[in-house]
Amino acid sequence: MKLQYRVCTAVLALAGCAQQEHAHHGEHAGGPMMHHHGAYTPVARQGYFFTGGEYRAAKDGNVMVGQMFVQYQIPHHRSSPYPIVMIHGGGQSGTNFLGTPDERPGWADYFLRRGYAVYVVDAPARARSAGSVEVLGAPSRRAAQWVSDRFTAPEKKPLYPQATKHTQWPGAAVPGDPVFDQFYASQVEQLDDPGVGERLIRDAGAKLLDRIGPAILLGHSQGGPLVFTIADARPKLAKAVLAIEPNGPPFNEVTYSGGSAFYKDGPPSRPWGITRNRLIYEPGGAQPPQSALEAQADGPDLVRCRLQAEPARQLVNLRTLPMLVLVSEASYHAPYDHCTSKYLKQAGVAHTFARLEQHGIRGNGHMMMLEKNSDEIAAFIERWIRENVR
């Protein structure tokens, strides 16, 4: 068995290289070794379980909806008392963190090597967290060219000023390229109504924290508002929030069109400012906040922000949490994530707003955890955790 453990990669270990001892809800224990560039990380426990979910009536009887698949690895030697929960974005699944489409280790492996227990989820009603069209509504999906234009090759059809700076995708970034095809193969259908999905993961995520205890919440893209809602539901168990290009900007969508007037204000979509569903505001938290459009943008390459109409109410459950809002240089979030930061500040939430290029990390798009310098970004995040989370 020692030989078997030595050849286990992280992916093979998750598939069950370890002996199954004291199994519970898919748990494996007993000494797998995660390999990375000649080094081996002893894994004390690994496995999976489901959290949340409820039975709902369907035509043929009760079915379960809202359950969330959670995959975890816990290292033998933990450097942090708090695990990291990783929540993916729209059209994605937990595979975003398990590796990269050009077969490098992912962020889950990075943080495991650094001594963190890691929990990676598939959001309810997608991937390994099965849903029901009959109960929850129809799904939607994204075409390959849309994914290329928005995620992997924005520089080829620059719809916003920062797009031309994108350099970090590993490969040609278009359909037919092997690396892109691997990435597109990972795309999944999701609920067409994102508000429903947000409510489901708020409940499932709160129950996850009830089960595992205090944790650091990392959410990417659509996962950004999700970590806001989970932290709002369990403020005593959320030890920090890492919002990696959180879905935004506040209140309304933005539509890009290229050229000098590269955007226009889109339809309302986040009535609670940074989320589609209720957050706890004081005073008078029963109603969503009112929005007010700024008179001008903060710069020529930035959008005008919608903030709260004054007097602004406070996000009381988020204001004491260490929080990082991170945006890359060339993502479609680059023109508007500062609006999320300004909104949080207005609502009394102290946080770090970091643009990667201002820290010497250049050329990244929205899917930064999959790009060529993904470890460099993970290292930046890990340094921030060390400096800010107690």
mmCIF file of C-alpha atoms in Angstrom:
data_model
loop_
_atom_site.group_PDB
_atom_site.id
_atom_site.type_symbol
_atom_site.label_atom_id
_atom_site.label_comp_id
_atom_site.label_asym_id
_atom_site.label_seq_id
_atom_site.Cartn_x
_atom_site.Cartn_y
_atom_site.Cartn_z
ATOM 1 C CA MET A 1 0.000 0.000 0.000
ATOM 2 C CA LYS A 2 2.921 2.405 0.543
ATOM 3 C CA LEU A 3 3.727 2.261 -3.162
ATOM 4 C CA GLN A 4 0.107 2.967 -3.998
ATOM 5 C CA TYR A 5 0.080 6.021 -1.745
ATOM 6 C CA ARG A 6 3.252 7.429 -3.302
ATOM 7 C CA VAL A 7 1.807 7.416 -6.798
ATOM 8 C CA CYS A 8 -1.483 9.003 -5.783
ATOM 9 C CA THR A 9 -2.020 12.445 -7.200
ATOM 10 C CA ALA A 10 -4.646 14.709 -5.686
ATOM 11 C CA VAL A 11 -7.142 13.660 -8.324
ATOM 12 C CA LEU A 12 -6.492 9.955 -7.855
ATOM 13 C CA ALA A 13 -6.667 10.328 -4.087
ATOM 14 C CA LEU A 14 -10.068 11.938 -4.373
ATOM 15 C CA ALA A 15 -11.137 8.989 -6.473
ATOM 16 C CA GLY A 16 -10.255 6.649 -3.640
ATOM 17 C CA CYS A 17 -6.562 5.728 -3.538
ATOM 18 C CA ALA A 18 -6.646 5.701 0.260
ATOM 19 C CA GLN A 19 -7.855 2.770 2.292
ATOM 20 C CA GLN A 20 -11.351 3.305 3.598
ATOM 21 C CA GLU A 21 -11.233 3.311 7.395
ATOM 22 C CA HIS A 22 -14.041 4.383 9.707
ATOM 23 C CA ALA A 23 -16.038 5.417 6.639
ATOM 24 C CA HIS A 24 -18.765 7.993 7.144
ATOM 25 C CA HIS A 25 -20.694 9.688 4.329
ATOM 26 C CA GLY A 26 -18.054 8.805 1.765
ATOM 27 C CA GLU A 27 -15.094 9.541 4.042
ATOM 28 C CA HIS A 28 -11.690 7.992 3.409
ATOM 29 C CA ALA A 29 -8.973 8.057 6.047
ATOM 30 C CA GLY A 30 -5.632 6.430 6.675
ATOM 31 C CA GLY A 31 -2.790 8.150 4.879
ATOM 32 C CA PRO A 32 -3.045 9.141 1.193
ATOM 33 C CA MET A 33 -0.185 11.277 -0.074
ATOM 34 C CA MET A 34 -0.856 14.196 -2.393
ATOM 35 C CA HIS A 35 2.003 14.644 -4.872
ATOM 36 C CA HIS A 36 3.118 18.038 -6.162
ATOM 37 C CA HIS A 37 6.418 18.692 -7.955
ATOM 38 C CA GLY A 38 8.278 16.009 -6.032
ATOM 39 C CA ALA A 39 6.747 16.836 -2.636
ATOM 40 C CA TYR A 40 4.150 14.781 -0.807
ATOM 41 C CA THR A 41 1.429 16.175 1.447
ATOM 42 C CA PRO A 42 0.042 13.669 3.960
ATOM 43 C CA VAL A 43 -3.756 13.766 3.953
ATOM 44 C CA ALA A 44 -5.382 12.762 7.232
ATOM 45 C CA ARG A 45 -8.944 12.523 5.963
ATOM 46 C CA GLN A 46 -10.805 13.001 2.723
ATOM 47 C CA GLY A 47 -14.225 12.257 1.387
ATOM 48 C CA TYR A 48 -17.558 13.820 0.583
ATOM 49 C CA PHE A 49 -20.999 14.436 1.998
ATOM 50 C CA PHE A 50 -24.170 16.336 1.161
ATOM 51 C CA THR A 51 -25.520 19.242 3.146
ATOM 52 C CA GLY A 52 -28.915 20.923 3.029
ATOM 53 C CA GLY A 53 -31.752 19.753 0.858
ATOM 54 C CA GLU A 54 -35.404 19.027 1.427
ATOM 55 C CA TYR A 55 -38.046 16.732 0.011
ATOM 56 C CA ARG A 56 -40.497 18.384 -2.372
ATOM 57 C CA ALA A 57 -43.508 16.906 -4.130
ATOM 58 C CA ALA A 58 -43.152 15.928 -7.782
ATOM 59 C CA LYS A 59 -45.465 14.081 -10.170
ATOM 60 C CA ASP A 60 -44.045 10.697 -9.248
ATOM 61 C CA GLY A 61 -43.566 11.342 -5.516
ATOM 62 C CA ASN A 62 -41.158 13.212 -3.282
ATOM 63 C CA VAL A 63 -37.767 14.262 -4.624
ATOM 64 C CA MET A 64 -34.877 15.994 -2.887
ATOM 65 C CA VAL A 65 -33.819 19.467 -4.001
ATOM 66 C CA GLY A 66 -31.386 22.012 -2.606
ATOM 67 C CA GLN A 67 -28.779 19.513 -1.422
ATOM 68 C CA MET A 68 -25.140 20.481 -1.943
ATOM 69 C CA PHE A 69 -22.256 18.125 -2.697
ATOM 70 C CA VAL A 70 -19.168 18.832 -0.569
ATOM 71 C CA GLN A 71 -15.774 17.246 -1.255
ATOM 72 C CA TYR A 72 -13.023 17.684 1.308
ATOM 73 C CA GLN A 73 -9.392 16.966 2.152
ATOM 74 C CA ILE A 74 -7.828 17.570 5.557
ATOM 75 C CA PRO A 75 -4.023 17.534 5.835
ATOM 76 C CA HIS A 76 -2.177 15.770 8.646
ATOM 77 C CA HIS A 77 -0.295 18.934 9.504
ATOM 78 C CA ARG A 78 -2.678 21.886 9.678
ATOM 79 C CA SER A 79 -1.251 25.387 9.700
ATOM 80 C CA SER A 80 -4.656 27.053 10.028
ATOM 81 C CA PRO A 81 -7.427 26.250 12.495
ATOM 82 C CA TYR A 82 -9.952 27.318 9.869
ATOM 83 C CA PRO A 83 -10.727 25.361 6.695
ATOM 84 C CA ILE A 84 -11.369 27.100 3.390
ATOM 85 C CA VAL A 85 -14.731 26.527 1.696
ATOM 86 C CA MET A 86 -14.462 27.119 -2.064
ATOM 87 C CA ILE A 87 -17.599 28.112 -3.987
ATOM 88 C CA HIS A 88 -17.495 28.345 -7.770
ATOM 89 C CA GLY A 89 -19.247 30.702 -10.160
ATOM 90 C CA GLY A 90 -22.031 30.525 -12.712
ATOM 91 C CA GLY A 91 -21.993 27.666 -15.196
ATOM 92 C CA GLN A 92 -19.141 26.119 -13.242
ATOM 93 C CA SER A 93 -18.644 23.425 -10.622
ATOM 94 C CA GLY A 94 -16.056 22.522 -7.999
ATOM 95 C CA THR A 95 -13.717 21.379 -10.776
ATOM 96 C CA ASN A 96 -12.613 25.038 -11.022
ATOM 97 C CA PHE A 97 -10.556 24.463 -7.875
ATOM 98 C CA LEU A 98 -9.487 20.829 -8.285
ATOM 99 C CA GLY A 99 -7.093 21.413 -11.160
ATOM 100 C CA THR A 100 -6.585 23.387 -14.360
ATOM 101 C CA PRO A 101 -7.532 22.450 -17.932
ATOM 102 C CA ASP A 102 -3.832 22.170 -18.808
ATOM 103 C CA GLU A 103 -3.417 19.671 -15.946
ATOM 104 C CA ARG A 104 -1.664 21.751 -13.300
ATOM 105 C CA PRO A 105 -2.700 21.515 -9.631
ATOM 106 C CA GLY A 106 -5.564 23.787 -8.639
ATOM 107 C CA TRP A 107 -6.237 26.088 -5.710
ATOM 108 C CA ALA A 108 -7.577 23.235 -3.598
ATOM 109 C CA ASP A 109 -4.194 21.507 -3.865
ATOM 110 C CA TYR A 110 -2.331 24.755 -3.230
ATOM 111 C CA PHE A 111 -4.091 25.485 0.052
ATOM 112 C CA LEU A 112 -3.933 21.847 1.131
ATOM 113 C CA ARG A 113 -0.145 21.955 0.696
ATOM 114 C CA ARG A 114 -0.079 25.112 2.801
ATOM 115 C CA GLY A 115 -1.804 23.321 5.666
ATOM 116 C CA TYR A 116 -5.457 24.255 5.178
ATOM 117 C CA ALA A 117 -8.361 21.848 5.254
ATOM 118 C CA VAL A 118 -10.239 22.415 1.998
ATOM 119 C CA TYR A 119 -13.929 21.936 1.243
ATOM 120 C CA VAL A 120 -14.985 22.247 -2.412
ATOM 121 C CA VAL A 121 -18.687 22.353 -3.285
ATOM 122 C CA ASP A 122 -20.932 21.887 -6.283
ATOM 123 C CA ALA A 123 -23.730 24.427 -5.854
ATOM 124 C CA PRO A 124 -27.267 23.047 -5.541
ATOM 125 C CA ALA A 125 -29.007 21.998 -8.753
ATOM 126 C CA ARG A 126 -25.873 21.536 -10.828
ATOM 127 C CA ALA A 127 -23.101 18.984 -11.402
ATOM 128 C CA ARG A 128 -23.011 16.481 -8.495
ATOM 129 C CA SER A 129 -25.743 18.360 -6.613
ATOM 130 C CA ALA A 130 -28.734 17.079 -8.547
ATOM 131 C CA GLY A 131 -31.785 19.271 -9.078
ATOM 132 C CA SER A 132 -35.269 18.915 -10.508
ATOM 133 C CA VAL A 133 -36.550 20.919 -13.467
ATOM 134 C CA GLU A 134 -40.097 20.097 -12.401
ATOM 135 C CA VAL A 135 -39.621 21.590 -8.922
ATOM 136 C CA LEU A 136 -36.972 24.300 -9.387
ATOM 137 C CA GLY A 137 -37.493 25.467 -12.949
ATOM 138 C CA ALA A 138 -35.633 25.223 -16.227
ATOM 139 C CA PRO A 139 -31.827 25.258 -16.514
ATOM 140 C CA SER A 140 -29.710 27.361 -18.852
ATOM 141 C CA ARG A 141 -26.303 26.851 -20.431
ATOM 142 C CA ARG A 142 -23.631 28.857 -22.237
ATOM 143 C CA ALA A 143 -22.410 28.346 -25.791
ATOM 144 C CA ALA A 144 -18.717 27.698 -26.432
ATOM 145 C CA GLN A 145 -18.098 30.997 -28.234
ATOM 146 C CA TRP A 146 -19.688 32.983 -25.390
ATOM 147 C CA VAL A 147 -17.390 31.244 -22.909
ATOM 148 C CA SER A 148 -14.356 32.043 -25.062
ATOM 149 C CA ASP A 149 -15.329 35.686 -25.549
ATOM 150 C CA ARG A 150 -16.027 36.291 -21.867
ATOM 151 C CA PHE A 151 -13.661 33.979 -19.985
ATOM 152 C CA THR A 152 -10.671 32.772 -22.004
ATOM 153 C CA ALA A 153 -10.043 35.152 -24.938
ATOM 154 C CA PRO A 154 -11.611 38.563 -24.194
ATOM 155 C CA GLU A 155 -8.683 40.237 -25.982
ATOM 156 C CA LYS A 156 -9.849 38.843 -29.340
ATOM 157 C CA LYS A 157 -13.125 40.824 -29.224
ATOM 158 C CA PRO A 158 -12.423 43.584 -26.706
ATOM 159 C CA LEU A 159 -15.747 44.845 -25.401
ATOM 160 C CA TYR A 160 -14.243 46.793 -22.497
ATOM 161 C CA PRO A 161 -10.938 48.700 -22.257
ATOM 162 C CA GLN A 162 -9.048 46.243 -20.026
ATOM 163 C CA ALA A 163 -9.720 43.227 -22.272
ATOM 164 C CA THR A 164 -6.659 43.902 -24.460
ATOM 165 C CA LYS A 165 -4.383 43.282 -21.457
ATOM 166 C CA HIS A 166 -5.356 39.631 -21.147
ATOM 167 C CA THR A 167 -2.351 37.296 -21.567
ATOM 168 C CA GLN A 168 -2.574 34.518 -19.013
ATOM 169 C CA TRP A 169 -4.879 31.852 -20.467
ATOM 170 C CA PRO A 170 -2.860 28.665 -21.184
ATOM 171 C CA GLY A 171 -3.479 28.009 -24.859
ATOM 172 C CA ALA A 172 -5.287 29.439 -27.865
ATOM 173 C CA ALA A 173 -8.432 29.990 -25.757
ATOM 174 C CA VAL A 174 -10.899 29.167 -28.549
ATOM 175 C CA PRO A 175 -13.015 26.108 -29.424
ATOM 176 C CA GLY A 176 -10.834 23.411 -30.956
ATOM 177 C CA ASP A 177 -7.826 24.176 -28.786
ATOM 178 C CA PRO A 178 -7.246 21.218 -26.433
ATOM 179 C CA VAL A 179 -6.970 23.333 -23.287
ATOM 180 C CA PHE A 180 -10.087 25.336 -24.105
ATOM 181 C CA ASP A 181 -11.972 22.145 -24.947
ATOM 182 C CA GLN A 182 -11.066 20.705 -21.549
ATOM 183 C CA PHE A 183 -12.367 23.857 -19.883
ATOM 184 C CA TYR A 184 -15.570 23.916 -21.921
ATOM 185 C CA ALA A 185 -16.149 20.243 -21.158
ATOM 186 C CA SER A 186 -16.374 21.259 -17.484
ATOM 187 C CA GLN A 187 -19.213 23.741 -18.046
ATOM 188 C CA VAL A 188 -22.563 22.722 -16.559
ATOM 189 C CA GLU A 189 -26.173 23.774 -16.770
ATOM 190 C CA GLN A 190 -27.471 25.929 -13.939
ATOM 191 C CA LEU A 191 -30.847 27.213 -12.814
ATOM 192 C CA ASP A 192 -32.114 29.842 -15.207
ATOM 193 C CA ASP A 193 -33.270 31.918 -12.219
ATOM 194 C CA PRO A 194 -30.090 32.776 -10.269
ATOM 195 C CA GLY A 195 -32.162 34.071 -7.351
ATOM 196 C CA VAL A 196 -33.444 30.554 -6.695
ATOM 197 C CA GLY A 197 -29.920 29.167 -6.749
ATOM 198 C CA GLU A 198 -28.745 31.867 -4.364
ATOM 199 C CA ARG A 199 -31.445 30.995 -1.840
ATOM 200 C CA LEU A 200 -30.597 27.303 -2.048
ATOM 201 C CA ILE A 201 -26.889 27.764 -1.432
ATOM 202 C CA ARG A 202 -27.486 30.218 1.411
ATOM 203 C CA ASP A 203 -29.365 27.462 3.232
ATOM 204 C CA ALA A 204 -26.971 24.659 2.257
ATOM 205 C CA GLY A 205 -23.906 26.773 3.003
ATOM 206 C CA ALA A 206 -25.230 27.747 6.446
ATOM 207 C CA LYS A 207 -25.771 24.075 7.239
ATOM 208 C CA LEU A 208 -22.274 23.289 6.005
ATOM 209 C CA LEU A 209 -20.823 25.741 8.543
ATOM 210 C CA ASP A 210 -23.073 24.287 11.235
ATOM 211 C CA ARG A 211 -21.449 20.932 10.470
ATOM 212 C CA ILE A 212 -17.769 21.838 10.067
ATOM 213 C CA GLY A 213 -17.562 24.886 12.345
ATOM 214 C CA PRO A 214 -15.775 28.206 11.730
ATOM 215 C CA ALA A 215 -14.388 28.540 8.214
ATOM 216 C CA ILE A 216 -12.984 30.924 5.632
ATOM 217 C CA LEU A 217 -15.396 31.399 2.724
ATOM 218 C CA LEU A 218 -13.943 31.818 -0.773
ATOM 219 C CA GLY A 219 -16.428 32.628 -3.529
ATOM 220 C CA HIS A 220 -15.642 33.296 -7.183
ATOM 221 C CA SER A 221 -17.949 35.241 -9.503
ATOM 222 C CA GLN A 222 -21.510 34.027 -8.804
ATOM 223 C CA GLY A 223 -19.994 32.485 -5.678
ATOM 224 C CA GLY A 224 -19.171 35.992 -4.394
ATOM 225 C CA PRO A 225 -22.744 36.943 -3.470
ATOM 226 C CA LEU A 226 -23.144 33.407 -2.165
ATOM 227 C CA VAL A 227 -20.387 33.844 0.412
ATOM 228 C CA PHE A 228 -21.929 37.190 1.358
ATOM 229 C CA THR A 229 -25.262 35.484 2.031
ATOM 230 C CA ILE A 230 -23.727 32.535 3.913
ATOM 231 C CA ALA A 231 -21.675 34.874 6.102
ATOM 232 C CA ASP A 232 -24.781 36.968 6.696
ATOM 233 C CA ALA A 233 -26.656 33.834 7.800
ATOM 234 C CA ARG A 234 -23.800 32.560 10.026
ATOM 235 C CA PRO A 235 -21.711 35.589 11.054
ATOM 236 C CA LYS A 236 -20.210 33.804 14.068
ATOM 237 C CA LEU A 237 -18.985 30.890 11.944
ATOM 238 C CA ALA A 238 -17.658 32.839 8.966
ATOM 239 C CA LYS A 239 -14.079 33.769 9.916
ATOM 240 C CA ALA A 240 -13.318 35.630 6.681
ATOM 241 C CA VAL A 241 -14.805 36.313 3.247
ATOM 242 C CA LEU A 242 -12.682 36.083 0.086
ATOM 243 C CA ALA A 243 -14.772 37.579 -2.729
ATOM 244 C CA ILE A 244 -12.918 36.803 -5.956
ATOM 245 C CA GLU A 245 -14.505 39.009 -8.620
ATOM 246 C CA PRO A 246 -17.951 38.747 -7.002
ATOM 247 C CA ASN A 247 -20.990 38.892 -9.255
ATOM 248 C CA GLY A 248 -21.849 42.551 -9.712
ATOM 249 C CA PRO A 249 -21.936 45.479 -9.872
ATOM 250 C CA PRO A 250 -24.420 46.517 -7.160
ATOM 251 C CA PHE A 251 -28.118 46.626 -8.098
ATOM 252 C CA ASN A 252 -27.960 46.527 -11.927
ATOM 253 C CA GLU A 253 -26.209 44.518 -14.577
ATOM 254 C CA VAL A 254 -23.753 46.157 -16.978
ATOM 255 C CA THR A 255 -23.864 45.533 -20.740
ATOM 256 C CA TYR A 256 -20.636 45.945 -22.728
ATOM 257 C CA SER A 257 -20.565 47.120 -26.341
ATOM 258 C CA GLY A 258 -16.961 48.174 -27.026
ATOM 259 C CA GLY A 259 -15.796 51.564 -28.266
ATOM 260 C CA SER A 260 -15.407 54.736 -26.223
ATOM 261 C CA ALA A 261 -18.863 54.428 -24.669
ATOM 262 C CA PHE A 262 -18.132 50.823 -23.857
ATOM 263 C CA TYR A 263 -21.016 50.075 -21.494
ATOM 264 C CA LYS A 264 -24.550 50.877 -20.555
ATOM 265 C CA ASP A 265 -26.537 50.387 -17.380
ATOM 266 C CA GLY A 266 -28.344 47.062 -17.589
ATOM 267 C CA PRO A 267 -31.517 45.727 -15.976
ATOM 268 C CA PRO A 268 -31.964 45.515 -12.192
ATOM 269 C CA SER A 269 -30.825 42.155 -10.860
ATOM 270 C CA ARG A 270 -29.531 42.544 -7.277
ATOM 271 C CA PRO A 271 -32.284 44.300 -5.302
ATOM 272 C CA TRP A 272 -30.394 43.888 -2.019
ATOM 273 C CA GLY A 273 -27.393 45.729 -3.422
ATOM 274 C CA ILE A 274 -24.779 43.009 -3.694
ATOM 275 C CA THR A 275 -27.181 40.031 -3.624
ATOM 276 C CA ARG A 276 -30.469 38.930 -5.127
ATOM 277 C CA ASN A 277 -31.833 37.810 -1.781
ATOM 278 C CA ARG A 278 -32.211 39.481 1.561
ATOM 279 C CA LEU A 279 -29.254 40.594 3.636
ATOM 280 C CA ILE A 280 -29.599 41.946 7.164
ATOM 281 C CA TYR A 281 -29.454 45.750 7.121
ATOM 282 C CA GLU A 282 -29.899 48.139 10.004
ATOM 283 C CA PRO A 283 -31.980 50.123 10.497
ATOM 284 C CA GLY A 284 -35.173 48.920 8.821
ATOM 285 C CA GLY A 285 -33.958 45.729 7.215
ATOM 286 C CA ALA A 286 -37.330 44.428 6.034
ATOM 287 C CA GLN A 287 -37.121 46.283 2.713
ATOM 288 C CA PRO A 288 -34.325 46.349 0.117
ATOM 289 C CA PRO A 289 -32.162 49.481 0.020
ATOM 290 C CA GLN A 290 -32.804 52.182 -2.553
ATOM 291 C CA SER A 291 -30.165 52.745 -5.227
ATOM 292 C CA ALA A 292 -28.665 55.981 -6.489
ATOM 293 C CA LEU A 293 -26.470 56.293 -9.613
ATOM 294 C CA GLU A 294 -23.265 58.277 -9.193
ATOM 295 C CA ALA A 295 -22.964 61.436 -11.255
ATOM 296 C CA GLN A 296 -19.755 60.298 -12.935
ATOM 297 C CA ALA A 297 -17.386 57.368 -13.107
ATOM 298 C CA ASP A 298 -14.159 57.297 -11.114
ATOM 299 C CA GLY A 299 -12.129 56.970 -14.301
ATOM 300 C CA PRO A 300 -12.458 56.688 -18.088
ATOM 301 C CA ASP A 301 -12.157 52.885 -18.035
ATOM 302 C CA LEU A 302 -14.616 52.415 -15.173
ATOM 303 C CA VAL A 303 -18.401 52.300 -14.992
ATOM 304 C CA ARG A 304 -20.548 54.642 -12.923
ATOM 305 C CA CYS A 305 -21.500 52.983 -9.662
ATOM 306 C CA ARG A 306 -24.876 52.471 -8.112
ATOM 307 C CA LEU A 307 -24.687 52.856 -4.351
ATOM 308 C CA GLN A 308 -27.316 53.209 -1.643
ATOM 309 C CA ALA A 309 -29.344 56.371 -1.554
ATOM 310 C CA GLU A 310 -28.312 58.257 1.588
ATOM 311 C CA PRO A 311 -28.669 57.761 4.470
ATOM 312 C CA ALA A 312 -27.092 54.382 3.801
ATOM 313 C CA ARG A 313 -28.026 51.408 5.939
ATOM 314 C CA GLN A 314 -25.414 49.120 7.431
ATOM 315 C CA LEU A 315 -24.661 45.453 6.733
ATOM 316 C CA VAL A 316 -24.378 44.587 10.395
ATOM 317 C CA ASN A 317 -23.498 40.893 10.010
ATOM 318 C CA LEU A 318 -20.639 41.543 7.592
ATOM 319 C CA ARG A 319 -18.957 44.602 9.033
ATOM 320 C CA THR A 320 -16.734 42.788 11.546
ATOM 321 C CA LEU A 321 -15.468 40.044 9.194
ATOM 322 C CA PRO A 322 -12.042 40.196 7.558
ATOM 323 C CA MET A 323 -12.877 40.578 3.870
ATOM 324 C CA LEU A 324 -10.902 40.636 0.633
ATOM 325 C CA VAL A 325 -12.412 41.768 -2.677
ATOM 326 C CA LEU A 326 -10.019 40.781 -5.459
ATOM 327 C CA VAL A 327 -10.114 41.729 -9.149
ATOM 328 C CA SER A 328 -7.714 40.946 -11.981
ATOM 329 C CA GLU A 329 -6.261 43.311 -14.559
ATOM 330 C CA ALA A 330 -8.049 42.167 -17.726
ATOM 331 C CA SER A 331 -11.335 40.664 -16.551
ATOM 332 C CA TYR A 332 -14.736 42.043 -17.489
ATOM 333 C CA HIS A 333 -15.005 42.736 -13.756
ATOM 334 C CA ALA A 334 -12.139 45.239 -13.926
ATOM 335 C CA PRO A 335 -14.412 48.161 -14.913
ATOM 336 C CA TYR A 336 -16.896 47.607 -12.080
ATOM 337 C CA ASP A 337 -15.658 45.634 -9.070
ATOM 338 C CA HIS A 338 -14.620 48.909 -7.450
ATOM 339 C CA CYS A 339 -18.377 49.593 -7.229
ATOM 340 C CA THR A 340 -18.832 46.544 -5.012
ATOM 341 C CA SER A 341 -15.989 47.828 -2.850
ATOM 342 C CA LYS A 342 -17.532 51.294 -2.592
ATOM 343 C CA TYR A 343 -20.889 49.759 -1.741
ATOM 344 C CA LEU A 344 -19.393 47.667 1.055
ATOM 345 C CA LYS A 345 -17.569 50.690 2.483
ATOM 346 C CA GLN A 346 -20.771 52.743 2.391
ATOM 347 C CA ALA A 347 -22.582 49.924 4.233
ATOM 348 C CA GLY A 348 -19.974 49.925 7.006
ATOM 349 C CA VAL A 349 -18.022 46.846 5.882
ATOM 350 C CA ALA A 350 -14.282 47.359 6.277
ATOM 351 C CA HIS A 351 -12.381 45.317 3.708
ATOM 352 C CA THR A 352 -9.356 45.097 1.445
ATOM 353 C CA PHE A 353 -9.961 45.936 -2.204
ATOM 354 C CA ALA A 354 -7.076 44.635 -4.299
ATOM 355 C CA ARG A 355 -6.382 44.961 -8.006
ATOM 356 C CA LEU A 356 -3.877 42.269 -8.937
ATOM 357 C CA GLU A 357 -1.927 44.496 -11.337
ATOM 358 C CA GLN A 358 -1.207 46.906 -8.483
ATOM 359 C CA HIS A 359 0.570 44.012 -6.770
ATOM 360 C CA GLY A 360 2.633 43.039 -9.805
ATOM 361 C CA ILE A 361 0.330 40.265 -11.027
ATOM 362 C CA ARG A 362 -0.523 41.094 -14.624
ATOM 363 C CA GLY A 363 -2.642 39.892 -17.523
ATOM 364 C CA ASN A 364 -5.323 37.840 -15.794
ATOM 365 C CA GLY A 365 -8.923 37.378 -16.813
ATOM 366 C CA HIS A 366 -11.963 36.275 -14.864
ATOM 367 C CA MET A 367 -10.970 32.596 -14.571
ATOM 368 C CA MET A 368 -7.737 33.434 -12.769
ATOM 369 C CA MET A 369 -7.643 30.191 -10.763
ATOM 370 C CA LEU A 370 -7.143 28.311 -14.046
ATOM 371 C CA GLU A 371 -4.630 30.599 -15.703
ATOM 372 C CA LYS A 372 -0.866 30.222 -16.081
ATOM 373 C CA ASN A 373 0.013 32.145 -12.916
ATOM 374 C CA SER A 374 -2.740 30.669 -10.739
ATOM 375 C CA ASP A 375 -0.281 29.700 -7.985
ATOM 376 C CA GLU A 376 0.992 33.284 -7.806
ATOM 377 C CA ILE A 377 -2.553 34.508 -7.175
ATOM 378 C CA ALA A 378 -3.185 31.787 -4.611
ATOM 379 C CA ALA A 379 -0.002 32.895 -2.824
ATOM 380 C CA PHE A 380 -1.273 36.479 -2.735
ATOM 381 C CA ILE A 381 -4.557 35.304 -1.205
ATOM 382 C CA GLU A 382 -2.761 33.113 1.309
ATOM 383 C CA ARG A 383 -0.538 35.997 2.424
ATOM 384 C CA TRP A 384 -3.628 38.126 2.966
ATOM 385 C CA ILE A 385 -5.189 35.371 5.088
ATOM 386 C CA ARG A 386 -2.049 35.092 7.219
ATOM 387 C CA GLU A 387 -1.999 38.842 7.790
ATOM 388 C CA ASN A 388 -5.705 39.394 8.448
ATOM 389 C CA VAL A 389 -7.458 36.294 9.816
ATOM 390 C CA ARG A 390 -7.200 35.514 13.496
#
